[in-house]
Amino acid sequence: MKLEGTRTLGAPRATVWEVLNSPQQMAELMPGVESFDVKDDRHWQAHVKIPLGLGAMRMSMEFEKLEEREPEFAKLQAKGTGVGALLSMETSFHLSEAGEATEMRWEADVRIAGPVGSMGQRVLQPIVNQQVQNVLAALDAQVQQAVRG
Amino acid sequence: MITVRFELNGEAVEREVDPRRLLVHFIRDDLDLTGTHVGCDTGNCGACTVLVDGEAVKSCMLLAVQADGTRVETVEGLAANGESSPLQQAFSAAHALQCGYCTPGMLMSATYLLRNNPEPTEREIRKGIQGNICRCTGYVNIVEAIQEAARK
Amino acid sequence: MTQTTMEPLVVEREQTKPGFVGQSIPRKEDRRLTQGQGVFFDDLKRQGMGFIHFVRSPYAHAKIRSIDVSKALALEGVYGTLTGDEVAIQTDPFFELSTPPGSEIKDYALAVGKVRFQGEPVAAVAAATRELARDAAELVEVDYEPLETVVEPDAALAEGAPILHDDAGSNVVWSGVFDWGDWEAAKAEADHVLTIDYLHFDRFSSTPLEMSGCLVEYERATGQWTLYCNLQMPGVGAIWMAPAMRVGIDKLRFVTHDIGGGFGNKICLHPYFVACCLLARKLNRPVQWTEWRTDQHMANSHGNERVFREVEVAVKADGTLLGFSCKAIDDCGAFPRYEPLGAIIWSQVTPGLYRWRNIRVDFTQVCTNKSPVGPNRGYSRLQHLWLTERIIDLVAHELGFDPVEIRKRNYVKSDEMPYETPNGCVYDSGDYARCLDQALELVGYDKIEERRRDAEARGKLLGVGIGSTLDSGTNNFGQSTLINPELQFSGNNEVATVKLDIFGEIVVTLGTVPQGQGHETTASQVVADILGVTPEDVHVRPGHDSFWNSHAGFSGTYASQFAVTGLGAVKGATENLAWEIKRVAAGVFGAAPEDIELEGGQARLAANPEAAIPFMGIGAIVNANNAILPLDVRDVTLNCRYVYVPPFQLPDKERKFGNLTLTYATQIHVCVLEVDRETGAYELVDWAVVDDCGTRIHPQIVEGQVHGAWAHGVGAATSETFAYDEDGNLLTANFYDYHVPHALDLPPVKSGWIESPSPFTPFGSKGMGEGGGGAIHAVCAAIQDALRPAGKPVVYDSHNPYHRVWELMTRPEESRKLISVESR
Amino acid sequence: MLLREVQYARPGSVEEALQALAAHEGARALAGGQTLLNVMKARAASPDVLVDLRDLEELRGVARTQDGGLRIGAMATYAQLMREPAVGEARPILAEVVAQIADVQVRNRGTIGGNVCSSDPTNHLPPLAVAQRWTMHAAGPAGERDVAADEFFLGVYFTAIGPGELLTAITIPPGGSDGFASVTLGVDGTCIANAAAQVRDGQARIALGCVGAVPVVVSSPDEVRAAAPDAPADVHASADYRRHLAEVCARRALEQAS
């Protein structure tokens, strides 16, 4: 499943870069993070509980930073296990200056492997879309917070 | 463990049960009534259909603890003293079963249908057994058997 | 009759008096099954039994770096685990049927070092309850290194494709060219050559409602395993399992009772069963495994998926078909298992129902990262029959012939029977044109144009389609040698034992493994007629047990053969018993056996019916009072085992030529459907099917099989598919997305029949359970007919869900690119 | 089929139910269970405590409201809605639509509250709720509150019913004229696309299911394509085909409503 989009964030590029590259700040972006460990500057691990009305979906996520070109490009890989499914996601983002603001172009390739059971495809794609929107909204908020200092 | 008490085919049952145990496993594994079958893991096939307080339900979509205080009927309760009911006889006469695996659930859905609608149309019969998958018969003779039982 | 090169097979049939054979008597099985008293393997329990849950791969292709079972073992109530490493030490790879490269594939009970399809078992856990076993399975930690995945057969053959089996060094399992007649000459002689670039026969299975599984007991003292299970072909299961487990074949006792549908999908259970046996031995306790629905969809046998490319058809101006040529690429998934038998079994019906004599098929079977395939109702023939039907319809569609007329012109005629096909098979009997006429009449074909106009007024496109197929029954296993000349299989056999017990009970033991076909009933009809009793007097033991010693190497219930092999064995055994009874009675009366007749449960002097001994007396004399018998009758056992062996010869390996099956039943379907112009959704509005399986032993059971085969075909054509994404994830892993037709989805069906008795079989009957997939093609043809006004798209797939119909009608030019005609 | 460990509570009143829900963060209300238990069987979601609402008779009532609408208890089953004369009088479309859900057995257990709270994009009732502007009544630790259907559906398996809250009833305002159309997998099967429409005072309001995480509202079928950019693709329909079906359903639902 390939997703992509562009979003303008109301902060200088350096600020946005900082938020996106701080594991701790990243942790704040993700929904339902219960614990977060920084193994080294390229590897992190998180336990997340994606809140769904029917009960939480628990996953264990491993992150690896694959590539970075400060301050304009980074590529991350995330692998999640749990719920009888495997999630792997490769995300990259390009930051460019847009006056005072920063334009972020992002791409994500999400793959879900495993017997997703009765949840099935019909709901997974909307769930992923929804989580991406949550992350982007949280990013916005984080960036604003960083601007405010 | 939680204590459940209910009436099963006219007899009182009282057991301790793990709350996570589904009614179908409780009936089959704990109460040893193996006529109720499991054919899927998503509530689609209807092989596990039983009547709870007179209503057809899939016993794989009900926890055993939810049966507490109810009246449960399974396929084993259809034949009085070993004498097949007219519906069971009609299934045999019309060759409405081959492997017989879906049959208990199918009979329970048909029993429910005929109790509530003694003279169903063909369409109503088909709608009444829509929740029961049969992989052997193409439903042709099942529909005929239920029609035949209704006539009697 | 055409000249045949095989020796005559004709069976002399004596006149029999009217009896139970031919009547639809009540089924013996029904009472227990309708009262919830059936005995299915999952109903059985043993003290201290462990429940097995398999840990399965979420990846379609990955290396296994490590497996850690420690957390699972630490859970209270867990009895033990089994991993691929243990399996690799304790067993040998299963026997492979193929020649190289397929023969080099190593297939074990659990994945060893690598997984090759999603759902492949990598470890097994046994625990005190089903729930705990699943809890523990979740605690097994497997470290995978994902590998590139290949899911399309074409891609698997491409240069540089990821290789599934390094030992084989190629994804090809088997390949070979079948060339009969003279295709090049036929093409040169043709007035039109039609070319179809691509046809696809989709992946699905019959998904029996009862899941696969077993309860295994291991006896330390003797090293004996007993498997209470639903394996539908135990003889072959034992051939796979015993050598792999390094034990003698008698160490594996298979017991079946009631089975909730098989359809071929319960033939290849041996990997699971070996894992269960190893756990039973390791844990020294009974264990049971019941597959789950999701498991069955992900990892049990799928039907063979097949792509046809470069299909060329030679046609005369008058519509006479001269022959065809094509490439067939068969996708067997991750492991061959029963394959590559599918690479030859289609050739039982090489020309379909048609008289073309020049046929060339370049066949390749390939592995992909999908679930392994296995026999599935209509196994390997329905793919090929679908091809022949698709060809006929596309020829009619493109060259302007009437689909009915072109069929009748090219069908093998009834007066040409027995008919030898280009590859030496002998079609025993049949009247295809008469079946087609009857089916057309049942749907009111003469009024179809009126209905078409009526549908049009409602915004619907009405289409009519024909599917005409053969159901070849009673295999000559010699066909396996056309795949691998080293194999030592040929002919076929089935066993029955009929005995008269001490109190006069008649007991029948079958070698077969019924799954709903009513063998107890039909066997009792045959026995009753021969012994002069009623079916109620005959007890047929339900199910199968290796320890009954009433089976042979090919015993089982598969491939449309019971009415011939099973009942042939019952007839033979009962006739032997009847003769023994007569000898005993003759000994008592001082008469000749020929003077004795059997009637009303008695043996009596034909000339003086007052002089009679009830069967109870006969049983008592032989078993408990034999001193009164003359010496020359003391060899009588009243326990008669008979092996039916059909009259086959070895096929010609060089020419891939020979008689591969004994009987050919016919099924002709006519489907009428209406397509919604706005959505591509369609509804089946009428259906007729006419069956001809020779003499019918039990007409109601025959009709039931026809209905069942029809429903499977409709499901496969409309809503049942095992679809994978590019990463090898199965997208239809349960009954939500894999939609099995329910009672509202299927229209009432009109069924008819004719009887063309087989000249080759004991009762004139033919095997008929599989049906040949006629319904699948009927839907395809009807869609093609309906969409004619929408730019004449070409129906190229056997599976046509709404979205595909929508694509066909909105972009007809896309599918039309697949077809071209060269006319001279 | 085999659930993770779970605790079970069986409150006797709404108050007790709210207490039970508040007592555990991982507690979830169990109504008919026809979705929840299935998701638990797949072990996709695993609540720690199930709070069974079966004894809450006060959640089962169906009655006409003074303005001619309907007030339906969250625990009213589909089968009950098919029988209730009040539904037939006030909003016959509701009985028609619930009759298409799954099968007899599921309709005997499944509830209107469960259908909207599970918020599966292929469910029948969310688009109907949005098109007809249902009001959802929730009870929670902070008292009762009403949520408009427009604000109720937040995502897949995700609604405005927050932790510790319970949907108690639904009010359906008095009708305009209604329509519902779907394309399903098999007759009366899972929806591949669906749409509900209401025409009131000449104004059309159409809600589409299946094309996003939550129902998408349009006022004309011509707007469907633009309004559903993220329609999911699956084995039954590509995104484009699903949008097309949504447009057809919108048109048919509107036609029925007009």
JSON list of N, CA and C in Angstrom, two decimals, chain C residues 186-203:
[
{"chain": "C", "resi": 186, "resn": "ALA", "atom": "N", "xyz": [-2.70, -29.85, -39.37]},
{"chain": "C", "resi": 186, "resn": "ALA", "atom": "CA", "xyz": [-4.05, -29.36, -39.10]},
{"chain": "C", "resi": 186, "resn": "ALA", "atom": "C", "xyz": [-4.10, -27.86, -39.30]},
{"chain": "C", "resi": 187, "resn": "LYS", "atom": "N", "xyz": [-3.07, -27.20, -38.82]},
{"chain": "C", "resi": 187, "resn": "LYS", "atom": "CA", "xyz": [-3.02, -25.74, -38.94]},
{"chain": "C", "resi": 187, "resn": "LYS", "atom": "C", "xyz": [-2.95, -25.34, -40.41]},
{"chain": "C", "resi": 188, "resn": "ALA", "atom": "N", "xyz": [-2.17, -26.11, -41.17]},
{"chain": "C", "resi": 188, "resn": "ALA", "atom": "CA", "xyz": [-2.04, -25.81, -42.60]},
{"chain": "C", "resi": 188, "resn": "ALA", "atom": "C", "xyz": [-3.36, -26.05, -43.33]},
{"chain": "C", "resi": 189, "resn": "GLU", "atom": "N", "xyz": [-4.11, -27.00, -42.86]},
{"chain": "C", "resi": 189, "resn": "GLU", "atom": "CA", "xyz": [-5.37, -27.37, -43.53]},
{"chain": "C", "resi": 189, "resn": "GLU", "atom": "C", "xyz": [-6.51, -26.41, -43.16]},
{"chain": "C", "resi": 190, "resn": "ALA", "atom": "N", "xyz": [-6.32, -25.66, -42.09]},
{"chain": "C", "resi": 190, "resn": "ALA", "atom": "CA", "xyz": [-7.43, -24.87, -41.54]},
{"chain": "C", "resi": 190, "resn": "ALA", "atom": "C", "xyz": [-7.79, -23.69, -42.44]},
{"chain": "C", "resi": 191, "resn": "ASP", "atom": "N", "xyz": [-9.06, -23.31, -42.41]},
{"chain": "C", "resi": 191, "resn": "ASP", "atom": "CA", "xyz": [-9.51, -22.09, -43.08]},
{"chain": "C", "resi": 191, "resn": "ASP", "atom": "C", "xyz": [-9.34, -20.88, -42.17]},
{"chain": "C", "resi": 192, "resn": "HIS", "atom": "N", "xyz": [-9.44, -21.13, -40.88]},
{"chain": "C", "resi": 192, "resn": "HIS", "atom": "CA", "xyz": [-9.24, -20.05, -39.90]},
{"chain": "C", "resi": 192, "resn": "HIS", "atom": "C", "xyz": [-8.30, -20.57, -38.81]},
{"chain": "C", "resi": 193, "resn": "VAL", "atom": "N", "xyz": [-7.40, -19.71, -38.39]},
{"chain": "C", "resi": 193, "resn": "VAL", "atom": "CA", "xyz": [-6.61, -20.03, -37.20]},
{"chain": "C", "resi": 193, "resn": "VAL", "atom": "C", "xyz": [-6.89, -18.93, -36.16]},
{"chain": "C", "resi": 194, "resn": "LEU", "atom": "N", "xyz": [-7.47, -19.35, -35.07]},
{"chain": "C", "resi": 194, "resn": "LEU", "atom": "CA", "xyz": [-7.79, -18.41, -33.99]},
{"chain": "C", "resi": 194, "resn": "LEU", "atom": "C", "xyz": [-6.66, -18.48, -32.97]},
{"chain": "C", "resi": 195, "resn": "THR", "atom": "N", "xyz": [-6.20, -17.32, -32.55]},
{"chain": "C", "resi": 195, "resn": "THR", "atom": "CA", "xyz": [-5.13, -17.29, -31.55]},
{"chain": "C", "resi": 195, "resn": "THR", "atom": "C", "xyz": [-5.62, -16.57, -30.29]},
{"chain": "C", "resi": 196, "resn": "ILE", "atom": "N", "xyz": [-5.40, -17.19, -29.16]},
{"chain": "C", "resi": 196, "resn": "ILE", "atom": "CA", "xyz": [-5.74, -16.55, -27.87]},
{"chain": "C", "resi": 196, "resn": "ILE", "atom": "C", "xyz": [-4.44, -16.47, -27.08]},
{"chain": "C", "resi": 197, "resn": "ASP", "atom": "N", "xyz": [-4.07, -15.25, -26.69]},
{"chain": "C", "resi": 197, "resn": "ASP", "atom": "CA", "xyz": [-2.76, -15.07, -26.05]},
{"chain": "C", "resi": 197, "resn": "ASP", "atom": "C", "xyz": [-2.75, -15.54, -24.61]},
{"chain": "C", "resi": 198, "resn": "TYR", "atom": "N", "xyz": [-3.88, -15.43, -23.94]},
{"chain": "C", "resi": 198, "resn": "TYR", "atom": "CA", "xyz": [-3.83, -15.66, -22.49]},
{"chain": "C", "resi": 198, "resn": "TYR", "atom": "C", "xyz": [-5.20, -16.11, -21.98]},
{"chain": "C", "resi": 199, "resn": "LEU", "atom": "N", "xyz": [-5.21, -17.21, -21.27]},
{"chain": "C", "resi": 199, "resn": "LEU", "atom": "CA", "xyz": [-6.40, -17.63, -20.52]},
{"chain": "C", "resi": 199, "resn": "LEU", "atom": "C", "xyz": [-5.91, -18.04, -19.14]},
{"chain": "C", "resi": 200, "resn": "HIS", "atom": "N", "xyz": [-6.72, -17.78, -18.16]},
{"chain": "C", "resi": 200, "resn": "HIS", "atom": "CA", "xyz": [-6.28, -18.06, -16.78]},
{"chain": "C", "resi": 200, "resn": "HIS", "atom": "C", "xyz": [-7.34, -18.86, -16.04]},
{"chain": "C", "resi": 201, "resn": "PHE", "atom": "N", "xyz": [-6.94, -20.00, -15.55]},
{"chain": "C", "resi": 201, "resn": "PHE", "atom": "CA", "xyz": [-7.84, -20.78, -14.69]},
{"chain": "C", "resi": 201, "resn": "PHE", "atom": "C", "xyz": [-7.45, -20.50, -13.25]},
{"chain": "C", "resi": 202, "resn": "ASP", "atom": "N", "xyz": [-8.41, -20.00, -12.50]},
{"chain": "C", "resi": 202, "resn": "ASP", "atom": "CA", "xyz": [-8.13, -19.41, -11.20]},
{"chain": "C", "resi": 202, "resn": "ASP", "atom": "C", "xyz": [-7.94, -20.45, -10.09]},
{"chain": "C", "resi": 203, "resn": "ARG", "atom": "N", "xyz": [-7.42, -19.96, -8.98]},
{"chain": "C", "resi": 203, "resn": "ARG", "atom": "CA", "xyz": [-7.10, -20.78, -7.81]},
{"chain": "C", "resi": 203, "resn": "ARG", "atom": "C", "xyz": [-8.26, -20.72, -6.80]}
]
